[in-house]
Amino acid sequence: MAMSKTTNTYNRQNWEDSEFPILCQTCLGDNPYVRMIKERYGKECKICTRPFTIFRWCPGARMRFKKTEICQTCSKLKNVCQTCLLDLEYGLPTQVRDAALKIQDKIPESDVNKEFYIQNIESQLKAGDDNTVAAGTVGKSLAASDMLAKLARTAPYYKRNLPHICSFWVKGECKRGEECPYRHDKPVEPDDPLSEQNIRDRYYGRNDPVADKLMKRAASIPTLEPPEDKTITTLYVGNLGEHITEVDIRDNFYHYGEIRSVSLVPRQQCAFVQYTKRAAAEQAAEKTFNKLVLGGKKLTIKWAHSQAKSTAYAQNTAPRGAGGGNRIFDPVPGLPGQLPMPPNPTDYFNLQASEMAVLPPGMKIHQLPPGLIPGAPSYASMYQQAAGGSSGIPPSAGGASASDVGTSSGGSNSGGGSGHSMMPPAMHQQQLHYPSQDPARLGALKK
């Protein structure tokens, strides 16, 4: 910016010059070798309208370039990032932080009063030794808050650095393809309140749609209810890091009460903390639920189940074939009681012992004689039905031909007239070489 004489020429000594910006981890990016472009007095602060030193950089690959929007004095006054204007400690809008900490910071908004107020704050910052503490009312009121601990971000949110949506792609006219530096994505609905954000409202903490959304989320945050079993004094601690040790867990849980034991399960990345008293366990659950951050991760706090009840529940709910017992259900009023078990649970067809036949090892059912198969016709009944004609008599397995059997049968009928046919010789199991030789086989007899 050129050093031209303007209405602020008399106040040029109050222009801000800095060597490095005040940024949050999300805006700075994950690249440790980030390059920045610095320009002295390159832009006016959007809050106090004083010229200040601006910085411009790219936070990462496929990200948009970012720059500082407010001066460092306004940033220290609200303890916010110079780019996104979110709180540096919790990553939340100033409206949410001020509501949780009950801060009433009335910054003048008129030009003359605001300039005088900013000059006084800047002189206080220069007089103070510690430049890491926020100035004004915010620096005096920064204390621990349960709601802020629940809503705070524990990890950077790099999606906020994505490029803006390509307006030509929305109209179907973008010809750059993959080389387009802007994002090809569906735009936000115009009726969405998040699409109307103002940097001054974000800074002063008024009419911020993002803050309203977070306040509604804080009102619906679930609480951890203690179990009814008073003997349970163990807490489940999940989402542990790889380098978390038992000493780290004890250091974060010992001041709530006396600890009986700490069981660390590195494979599941969890631990079990058992207290000697129920009151200590309840206090630890209340103070750490959705608040405790260890190793850069927000830990999951739950009540552990009783060991005896967990074992009984696992046995009752296990499948029949999985080695567990039968599941027990509560009785329903109005229904009959449980039926008694049958004397033989493996008898699915109600068969008697005389009606069952056990095959010898290695024998098929078609190899058995018909007399041994329950319900199958015998030789005598088959040949009595076939006595009316010689064509229905099958050849004998003993070597006699069909003509011999027919002649002897005809002679017997003509001579004696008794009507009894000659019975074939007994067939033995060793003489059945093929299934087609079995007279009881389907299709062996001609009707």
Short mmCIF file of C-alpha atoms in Angstrom, two decimals:
data_model
loop_
_atom_site.label_atom_id
_atom_site.label_comp_id
_atom_site.label_asym_id
_atom_site.label_seq_id
_atom_site.Cartn_x
_atom_site.Cartn_y
_atom_site.Cartn_z
CA MET A 1 0.00 0.00 0.00
CA ALA A 2 1.40 3.37 -0.93
CA MET A 3 2.19 5.80 1.86
CA SER A 4 -0.13 8.50 0.53
CA LYS A 5 -1.42 11.30 2.73
CA THR A 6 -5.00 10.66 3.75
CA THR A 7 -7.23 11.54 6.67
CA ASN A 8 -5.27 9.03 8.78
CA THR A 9 -1.89 10.63 8.14
CA TYR A 10 -1.76 12.13 11.61
CA ASN A 11 -2.37 8.70 13.13
CA ARG A 12 0.14 6.81 11.04
CA GLN A 13 2.29 5.90 14.03
CA ASN A 14 -0.58 3.69 15.26
CA TRP A 15 -0.62 1.54 12.13
CA GLU A 16 0.20 -2.04 12.94
CA ASP A 17 3.31 -3.84 11.77
CA SER A 18 3.95 -7.50 12.69
CA GLU A 19 6.29 -10.32 11.74
CA PHE A 20 3.91 -13.30 11.95
CA PRO A 21 0.10 -13.64 12.07
CA ILE A 22 -2.05 -14.97 14.92
CA LEU A 23 -3.72 -18.06 13.44
CA CYS A 24 -5.46 -21.24 14.54
CA GLN A 25 -4.13 -24.64 13.52
CA THR A 26 -6.89 -25.16 10.96
CA CYS A 27 -6.18 -21.95 9.05
CA LEU A 28 -2.42 -22.47 9.18
CA GLY A 29 -2.70 -25.94 7.59
CA ASP A 30 -0.78 -29.17 8.02
CA ASN A 31 2.21 -28.19 5.87
CA PRO A 32 5.21 -27.45 8.13
CA TYR A 33 7.02 -25.71 5.23
CA VAL A 34 4.28 -23.21 4.45
CA ARG A 35 5.29 -20.08 2.57
CA MET A 36 3.68 -16.73 3.32
CA ILE A 37 3.49 -13.48 1.42
CA LYS A 38 3.81 -10.43 3.66
CA GLU A 39 2.72 -6.91 2.78
CA ARG A 40 3.09 -4.01 5.22
CA TYR A 41 -0.04 -1.92 5.60
CA GLY A 42 -1.63 -3.78 2.72
CA LYS A 43 -5.20 -3.66 3.94
CA GLU A 44 -7.56 -2.09 6.45
CA CYS A 45 -8.76 -4.05 9.44
CA LYS A 46 -12.42 -4.95 8.98
CA ILE A 47 -13.14 -4.10 12.62
CA CYS A 48 -11.11 -1.00 13.51
CA THR A 49 -10.38 0.16 9.90
CA ARG A 50 -6.67 0.68 10.68
CA PRO A 51 -4.07 -0.36 8.09
CA PHE A 52 -2.14 -3.44 9.19
CA THR A 53 0.32 -5.98 7.82
CA ILE A 54 -1.45 -8.73 5.88
CA PHE A 55 -0.24 -12.28 5.25
CA ARG A 56 -1.32 -14.60 2.43
CA TRP A 57 -0.54 -18.33 2.17
CA CYS A 58 -1.84 -21.69 0.94
CA PRO A 59 -2.63 -24.07 3.84
CA GLY A 60 -2.18 -27.25 1.76
CA ALA A 61 -2.60 -29.05 -1.53
CA ARG A 62 -5.93 -28.50 -3.30
CA MET A 63 -6.77 -25.75 -0.79
CA ARG A 64 -7.62 -22.12 -1.41
CA PHE A 65 -5.30 -19.27 -0.52
CA LYS A 66 -6.12 -17.57 2.77
CA LYS A 67 -5.22 -14.18 4.22
CA THR A 68 -5.58 -12.27 7.46
CA GLU A 69 -8.76 -10.20 7.81
CA ILE A 70 -8.34 -8.27 11.09
CA CYS A 71 -5.37 -6.71 12.87
CA GLN A 72 -3.57 -8.33 15.77
CA THR A 73 -4.89 -5.84 18.31
CA CYS A 74 -8.51 -6.78 17.51
CA SER A 75 -7.48 -10.43 17.51
CA LYS A 76 -5.96 -10.20 20.99
CA LEU A 77 -8.93 -8.23 22.24
CA LYS A 78 -11.29 -11.18 21.51
CA ASN A 79 -8.70 -13.99 21.55
CA VAL A 80 -9.67 -15.06 18.02
CA CYS A 81 -7.88 -16.09 14.84
CA GLN A 82 -7.05 -13.30 12.40
CA THR A 83 -8.58 -15.25 9.51
CA CYS A 84 -11.60 -17.31 10.65
CA LEU A 85 -12.37 -15.21 13.78
CA LEU A 86 -12.97 -18.32 15.88
CA ASP A 87 -11.71 -18.67 19.44
CA LEU A 88 -8.09 -19.80 19.56
CA GLU A 89 -8.55 -22.10 22.56
CA TYR A 90 -11.84 -23.84 21.80
CA GLY A 91 -12.33 -23.25 18.07
CA LEU A 92 -15.86 -21.88 18.67
CA PRO A 93 -17.59 -18.62 17.71
CA THR A 94 -17.29 -15.75 20.16
CA GLN A 95 -21.04 -15.75 20.77
CA VAL A 96 -20.91 -19.32 22.14
CA ARG A 97 -17.80 -18.62 24.22
CA ASP A 98 -19.18 -15.40 25.72
CA ALA A 99 -22.49 -17.10 26.56
CA ALA A 100 -20.74 -19.99 28.30
CA LEU A 101 -18.33 -17.76 30.26
CA LYS A 102 -20.94 -15.01 30.82
CA ILE A 103 -18.73 -12.34 29.29
CA GLN A 104 -20.23 -8.92 28.59
CA ASP A 105 -17.58 -7.13 26.57
CA LYS A 106 -19.03 -3.88 25.27
CA ILE A 107 -16.66 -2.66 22.58
CA PRO A 108 -17.56 0.75 21.10
CA GLU A 109 -18.60 0.65 17.47
CA SER A 110 -18.45 4.31 16.49
CA ASP A 111 -15.31 5.42 14.67
CA VAL A 112 -13.92 7.90 17.23
CA ASN A 113 -14.70 5.88 20.34
CA LYS A 114 -13.51 2.68 18.73
CA GLU A 115 -10.19 4.25 17.74
CA PHE A 116 -9.64 5.61 21.25
CA TYR A 117 -10.53 2.23 22.80
CA ILE A 118 -8.17 0.35 20.49
CA GLN A 119 -5.30 2.72 21.28
CA ASN A 120 -5.76 2.16 25.01
CA ILE A 121 -5.84 -1.62 24.56
CA GLU A 122 -2.70 -1.50 22.43
CA SER A 123 -0.86 0.55 25.05
CA GLN A 124 -1.88 -1.99 27.71
CA LEU A 125 -0.54 -4.83 25.59
CA LYS A 126 2.78 -3.07 25.10
CA ALA A 127 3.06 -2.38 28.80
CA GLY A 128 2.36 -6.01 29.71
CA ASP A 129 5.11 -8.61 29.64
CA ASP A 130 3.02 -11.62 28.59
CA ASN A 131 1.69 -11.30 25.03
CA THR A 132 0.10 -14.77 25.05
CA VAL A 133 -2.87 -13.73 27.21
CA ALA A 134 -5.96 -12.16 25.69
CA ALA A 135 -6.61 -8.52 26.42
CA GLY A 136 -9.68 -6.81 27.83
CA THR A 137 -12.54 -8.59 29.56
CA VAL A 138 -11.92 -11.86 27.70
CA GLY A 139 -8.42 -12.23 29.15
CA LYS A 140 -9.76 -11.85 32.67
CA SER A 141 -12.66 -14.25 32.21
CA LEU A 142 -11.04 -17.22 30.43
CA ALA A 143 -11.82 -20.12 32.75
CA ALA A 144 -12.86 -23.74 32.43
CA SER A 145 -16.40 -24.37 31.21
CA ASP A 146 -18.22 -27.66 30.89
CA MET A 147 -20.20 -26.61 27.85
CA LEU A 148 -17.12 -25.31 26.05
CA ALA A 149 -15.24 -28.51 26.80
CA LYS A 150 -18.06 -30.54 25.25
CA LEU A 151 -18.38 -28.40 22.12
CA ALA A 152 -14.69 -27.67 21.56
CA ARG A 153 -12.84 -29.16 18.61
CA THR A 154 -9.88 -31.30 19.60
CA ALA A 155 -8.49 -31.73 16.06
CA PRO A 156 -8.15 -29.29 13.16
CA TYR A 157 -10.96 -29.22 10.59
CA TYR A 158 -9.15 -28.86 7.27
CA LYS A 159 -12.32 -29.09 5.16
CA ARG A 160 -12.86 -25.45 6.02
CA ASN A 161 -9.90 -24.63 3.74
CA LEU A 162 -11.42 -26.18 0.62
CA PRO A 163 -11.77 -23.96 -2.47
CA HIS A 164 -14.96 -22.08 -3.17
CA ILE A 165 -17.56 -23.57 -5.50
CA CYS A 166 -17.03 -22.84 -9.20
CA SER A 167 -19.90 -20.65 -10.38
CA PHE A 168 -19.25 -21.61 -14.03
CA TRP A 169 -19.58 -25.33 -13.14
CA VAL A 170 -22.93 -24.65 -11.44
CA LYS A 171 -24.15 -23.06 -14.70
CA GLY A 172 -22.62 -25.89 -16.73
CA GLU A 173 -20.08 -23.66 -18.48
CA CYS A 174 -16.77 -24.63 -16.79
CA LYS A 175 -14.26 -25.83 -19.43
CA ARG A 176 -11.22 -26.32 -17.20
CA GLY A 177 -12.10 -29.79 -15.94
CA GLU A 178 -9.63 -31.15 -13.39
CA GLU A 179 -7.40 -28.09 -13.82
CA CYS A 180 -10.06 -25.81 -12.34
CA PRO A 181 -8.79 -24.44 -9.01
CA TYR A 182 -12.34 -24.14 -7.70
CA ARG A 183 -14.52 -26.86 -6.27
CA HIS A 184 -17.05 -28.67 -8.46
CA ASP A 185 -19.78 -29.40 -5.94
CA LYS A 186 -23.41 -28.64 -5.26
CA PRO A 187 -23.85 -25.18 -3.72
CA VAL A 188 -25.55 -24.52 -0.41
CA GLU A 189 -29.25 -23.87 -0.51
CA PRO A 190 -30.02 -20.13 -0.41
CA ASP A 191 -32.54 -20.69 2.41
CA ASP A 192 -29.83 -22.18 4.63
CA PRO A 193 -29.04 -19.70 7.45
CA LEU A 194 -25.37 -20.75 7.33
CA SER A 195 -25.07 -19.13 3.89
CA GLU A 196 -25.57 -15.67 5.42
CA GLN A 197 -22.55 -15.00 7.63
CA ASN A 198 -21.12 -11.59 8.45
CA ILE A 199 -17.61 -11.02 9.73
CA ARG A 200 -18.65 -8.20 12.03
CA ASP A 201 -21.46 -10.28 13.57
CA ARG A 202 -18.98 -13.11 14.07
CA TYR A 203 -16.53 -10.81 15.85
CA TYR A 204 -19.01 -9.01 18.10
CA GLY A 205 -20.98 -12.21 18.84
CA ARG A 206 -24.43 -11.29 17.58
CA ASN A 207 -26.80 -12.93 15.08
CA ASP A 208 -24.25 -15.61 14.20
CA PRO A 209 -26.01 -18.63 12.53
CA VAL A 210 -23.10 -20.95 13.34
CA ALA A 211 -23.32 -19.98 17.01
CA ASP A 212 -27.08 -20.57 17.04
CA LYS A 213 -26.55 -24.04 15.62
CA LEU A 214 -23.94 -24.89 18.26
CA MET A 215 -26.14 -23.57 21.06
CA LYS A 216 -28.95 -25.88 19.95
CA ARG A 217 -26.50 -28.77 19.85
CA ALA A 218 -25.32 -27.98 23.39
CA ALA A 219 -28.91 -28.11 24.64
CA SER A 220 -29.35 -31.63 23.24
CA ILE A 221 -26.06 -33.15 24.44
CA PRO A 222 -26.79 -36.46 26.25
CA THR A 223 -25.69 -37.04 29.82
CA LEU A 224 -24.15 -40.13 31.34
CA GLU A 225 -26.61 -41.69 33.79
CA PRO A 226 -25.16 -43.90 36.53
CA PRO A 227 -26.35 -47.53 36.59
CA GLU A 228 -28.84 -48.76 39.16
CA ASP A 229 -26.44 -51.38 40.46
CA LYS A 230 -24.58 -49.61 43.28
CA THR A 231 -21.79 -52.18 43.25
CA ILE A 232 -20.48 -50.98 39.88
CA THR A 233 -17.51 -48.65 40.45
CA THR A 234 -15.67 -49.19 37.14
CA LEU A 235 -15.49 -46.76 34.21
CA TYR A 236 -14.77 -47.66 30.61
CA VAL A 237 -12.28 -45.31 28.91
CA GLY A 238 -12.16 -45.62 25.12
CA ASN A 239 -10.52 -43.94 22.11
CA LEU A 240 -7.06 -44.05 23.68
CA GLY A 241 -3.98 -43.29 21.64
CA GLU A 242 -1.21 -45.74 20.90
CA HIS A 243 1.27 -44.11 23.29
CA ILE A 244 -1.06 -43.74 26.28
CA THR A 245 0.23 -45.62 29.34
CA GLU A 246 -1.32 -46.64 32.63
CA VAL A 247 0.50 -43.79 34.37
CA ASP A 248 -1.19 -41.24 32.07
CA ILE A 249 -4.61 -42.65 32.90
CA ARG A 250 -3.92 -42.60 36.64
CA ASP A 251 -2.70 -39.01 36.46
CA ASN A 252 -6.04 -37.91 34.93
CA PHE A 253 -8.34 -39.94 37.23
CA TYR A 254 -6.65 -40.11 40.63
CA HIS A 255 -7.87 -36.72 41.91
CA TYR A 256 -11.53 -37.85 41.81
CA GLY A 257 -10.97 -40.56 44.40
CA GLU A 258 -8.95 -43.60 45.37
CA ILE A 259 -8.34 -45.97 42.44
CA ARG A 260 -8.40 -49.69 43.09
CA SER A 261 -7.06 -50.86 39.73
CA VAL A 262 -6.44 -49.72 36.14
CA SER A 263 -6.67 -52.36 33.39
CA LEU A 264 -5.21 -51.21 30.07
CA VAL A 265 -6.14 -53.08 26.86
CA PRO A 266 -3.73 -51.79 24.16
CA ARG A 267 -5.19 -53.92 21.36
CA GLN A 268 -8.68 -52.45 21.81
CA GLN A 269 -7.28 -48.99 22.72
CA CYS A 270 -9.35 -48.82 25.89
CA ALA A 271 -8.94 -49.12 29.64
CA PHE A 272 -11.02 -49.85 32.75
CA VAL A 273 -10.63 -47.66 35.82
CA GLN A 274 -12.05 -49.12 39.05
CA TYR A 275 -12.59 -46.92 42.10
CA THR A 276 -12.93 -48.05 45.69
CA LYS A 277 -16.09 -45.95 46.26
CA ARG A 278 -19.17 -45.38 44.13
CA ALA A 279 -19.20 -41.63 44.85
CA ALA A 280 -15.71 -41.23 43.38
CA ALA A 281 -16.70 -43.12 40.24
CA GLU A 282 -19.81 -40.94 39.79
CA GLN A 283 -17.77 -37.76 40.20
CA ALA A 284 -15.16 -38.96 37.69
CA ALA A 285 -17.88 -39.87 35.17
CA GLU A 286 -19.54 -36.48 35.55
CA LYS A 287 -16.31 -34.48 35.23
CA THR A 288 -14.79 -36.41 32.33
CA PHE A 289 -17.78 -37.41 30.18
CA ASN A 290 -17.35 -35.84 26.73
CA LYS A 291 -14.73 -33.44 28.17
CA LEU A 292 -11.46 -35.27 28.79
CA VAL A 293 -8.83 -34.87 26.05
CA LEU A 294 -5.70 -37.01 26.28
CA GLY A 295 -3.04 -37.22 23.60
CA GLY A 296 -5.02 -34.99 21.24
CA LYS A 297 -8.11 -37.25 21.32
CA LYS A 298 -11.38 -36.82 23.16
CA LEU A 299 -11.83 -39.92 25.31
CA THR A 300 -15.04 -41.94 25.44
CA ILE A 301 -16.28 -42.38 29.00
CA LYS A 302 -18.91 -45.01 29.85
CA TRP A 303 -19.97 -47.09 32.83
CA ALA A 304 -18.63 -50.63 32.76
CA HIS A 305 -21.02 -53.58 33.16
CA SER A 306 -20.92 -56.00 36.04
CA GLN A 307 -18.73 -59.02 35.30
CA ALA A 308 -21.28 -61.57 36.60
CA LYS A 309 -24.19 -59.99 34.73
CA SER A 310 -22.16 -59.70 31.54
CA THR A 311 -21.26 -63.41 31.68
CA ALA A 312 -24.87 -64.46 32.35
CA TYR A 313 -26.16 -62.20 29.58
CA ALA A 314 -23.61 -63.60 27.12
CA GLN A 315 -24.60 -67.18 27.99
CA ASN A 316 -28.33 -66.47 27.68
CA THR A 317 -28.05 -64.59 24.40
CA ALA A 318 -25.59 -66.99 22.76
CA PRO A 319 -26.95 -69.13 19.89
CA ARG A 320 -27.75 -72.79 20.49
CA GLY A 321 -24.87 -73.97 18.37
CA ALA A 322 -22.35 -71.47 19.81
CA GLY A 323 -21.92 -73.23 23.14
CA GLY A 324 -24.27 -70.99 25.11
CA GLY A 325 -27.44 -71.91 26.96
CA ASN A 326 -30.99 -71.35 25.90
CA ARG A 327 -32.19 -67.79 26.16
CA ILE A 328 -34.63 -67.20 29.01
CA PHE A 329 -37.65 -65.02 28.33
CA ASP A 330 -40.00 -63.45 30.83
CA PRO A 331 -43.31 -65.34 31.17
CA VAL A 332 -46.32 -63.79 29.42
CA PRO A 333 -49.51 -63.72 31.52
CA GLY A 334 -52.47 -65.66 30.11
CA LEU A 335 -50.39 -68.25 28.21
CA PRO A 336 -50.05 -71.93 29.22
CA GLY A 337 -46.92 -73.11 30.92
CA GLN A 338 -43.95 -74.78 29.37
CA LEU A 339 -44.63 -78.20 27.82
CA PRO A 340 -42.64 -81.19 29.16
CA MET A 341 -39.79 -82.56 27.09
CA PRO A 342 -40.45 -85.83 25.17
CA PRO A 343 -38.87 -89.01 26.57
CA ASN A 344 -36.65 -89.39 23.50
CA PRO A 345 -35.75 -85.93 22.09
CA THR A 346 -33.90 -87.45 19.09
CA ASP A 347 -36.95 -89.40 17.86
CA TYR A 348 -38.40 -86.92 15.37
CA PHE A 349 -40.87 -89.38 13.70
CA ASN A 350 -42.27 -91.23 16.77
CA LEU A 351 -40.95 -94.60 15.57
CA GLN A 352 -40.90 -97.71 17.68
CA ALA A 353 -37.79 -99.78 18.15
CA SER A 354 -39.31 -102.69 16.13
CA GLU A 355 -39.96 -100.39 13.17
CA MET A 356 -36.43 -99.13 12.90
CA ALA A 357 -33.72 -100.97 10.98
CA VAL A 358 -30.04 -100.16 11.34
CA LEU A 359 -27.90 -100.74 8.28
CA PRO A 360 -24.58 -102.54 8.69
CA PRO A 361 -21.50 -100.36 8.09
CA GLY A 362 -20.82 -99.83 4.37
CA MET A 363 -24.18 -101.19 3.14
CA LYS A 364 -26.66 -99.18 1.06
CA ILE A 365 -30.40 -99.43 1.48
CA HIS A 366 -30.93 -100.88 -2.02
CA GLN A 367 -28.65 -103.79 -1.09
CA LEU A 368 -31.02 -105.08 1.64
CA PRO A 369 -33.50 -107.87 0.86
CA PRO A 370 -37.13 -106.70 0.73
CA GLY A 371 -38.01 -108.68 3.81
CA LEU A 372 -35.76 -106.55 5.99
CA ILE A 373 -37.08 -103.20 4.73
CA PRO A 374 -40.06 -102.02 6.82
CA GLY A 375 -43.15 -101.68 4.64
CA ALA A 376 -41.64 -103.29 1.52
CA PRO A 377 -43.52 -106.25 -0.14
CA SER A 378 -42.08 -109.74 0.35
CA TYR A 379 -41.16 -112.27 -2.32
CA ALA A 380 -44.22 -114.39 -1.65
CA SER A 381 -46.69 -111.54 -2.12
CA MET A 382 -44.98 -110.41 -5.31
CA TYR A 383 -45.04 -113.83 -6.93
CA GLN A 384 -48.59 -114.54 -5.80
CA GLN A 385 -49.72 -111.39 -7.62
CA ALA A 386 -47.74 -112.41 -10.72
CA ALA A 387 -49.02 -116.03 -10.78
CA GLY A 388 -51.74 -115.20 -13.38
CA GLY A 389 -49.30 -115.10 -16.33
CA SER A 390 -45.91 -116.45 -17.10
CA SER A 391 -44.85 -113.13 -18.57
CA GLY A 392 -44.90 -111.52 -15.17
CA ILE A 393 -42.46 -113.98 -13.61
CA PRO A 394 -38.95 -112.64 -13.61
CA PRO A 395 -36.04 -114.90 -14.38
CA SER A 396 -34.62 -116.81 -11.46
CA ALA A 397 -31.34 -115.85 -10.02
CA GLY A 398 -30.51 -119.54 -9.59
CA GLY A 399 -30.05 -120.18 -13.34
CA ALA A 400 -33.50 -121.37 -14.48
CA SER A 401 -34.84 -119.78 -17.64
CA ALA A 402 -38.22 -118.15 -18.08
CA SER A 403 -39.48 -120.96 -20.37
CA ASP A 404 -38.67 -123.63 -17.80
CA VAL A 405 -40.51 -121.75 -15.13
CA GLY A 406 -43.47 -121.17 -17.44
CA THR A 407 -43.63 -124.87 -18.47
CA SER A 408 -43.48 -126.14 -14.95
CA SER A 409 -46.03 -123.59 -13.90
CA GLY A 410 -48.36 -124.52 -16.77
CA GLY A 411 -48.01 -128.23 -16.07
CA SER A 412 -48.80 -127.73 -12.48
CA ASN A 413 -51.87 -125.68 -13.26
CA SER A 414 -53.17 -128.17 -15.86
CA GLY A 415 -52.42 -131.23 -13.86
CA GLY A 416 -53.32 -130.35 -10.33
CA GLY A 417 -55.38 -127.19 -10.77
CA SER A 418 -54.28 -126.06 -7.34
CA GLY A 419 -53.54 -122.49 -8.56
CA HIS A 420 -50.25 -122.30 -6.59
CA SER A 421 -47.21 -121.09 -8.52
CA MET A 422 -43.70 -122.31 -8.02
CA MET A 423 -41.73 -120.06 -5.70
CA PRO A 424 -38.28 -119.00 -6.93
CA PRO A 425 -35.29 -120.00 -4.91
CA ALA A 426 -34.23 -117.73 -2.10
CA MET A 427 -32.10 -114.82 -3.18
CA HIS A 428 -29.07 -114.02 -1.13
CA GLN A 429 -27.39 -110.70 -0.74
CA GLN A 430 -24.19 -111.99 -2.35
CA GLN A 431 -26.02 -112.74 -5.65
CA LEU A 432 -27.22 -109.10 -6.16
CA HIS A 433 -24.55 -107.48 -8.28
CA TYR A 434 -26.60 -104.57 -9.70
CA PRO A 435 -29.54 -102.57 -8.40
CA SER A 436 -31.61 -103.63 -11.42
CA GLN A 437 -31.57 -107.26 -10.14
CA ASP A 438 -33.55 -106.32 -7.02
CA PRO A 439 -37.23 -107.40 -7.49
CA ALA A 440 -38.37 -104.76 -5.00
CA ARG A 441 -36.82 -101.98 -7.09
CA LEU A 442 -39.24 -99.60 -8.79
CA GLY A 443 -39.96 -100.79 -12.34
CA ALA A 444 -38.65 -104.32 -11.90
CA LEU A 445 -42.13 -105.91 -12.12
CA LYS A 446 -44.35 -105.60 -15.16
CA LYS A 447 -47.99 -104.87 -14.44
#
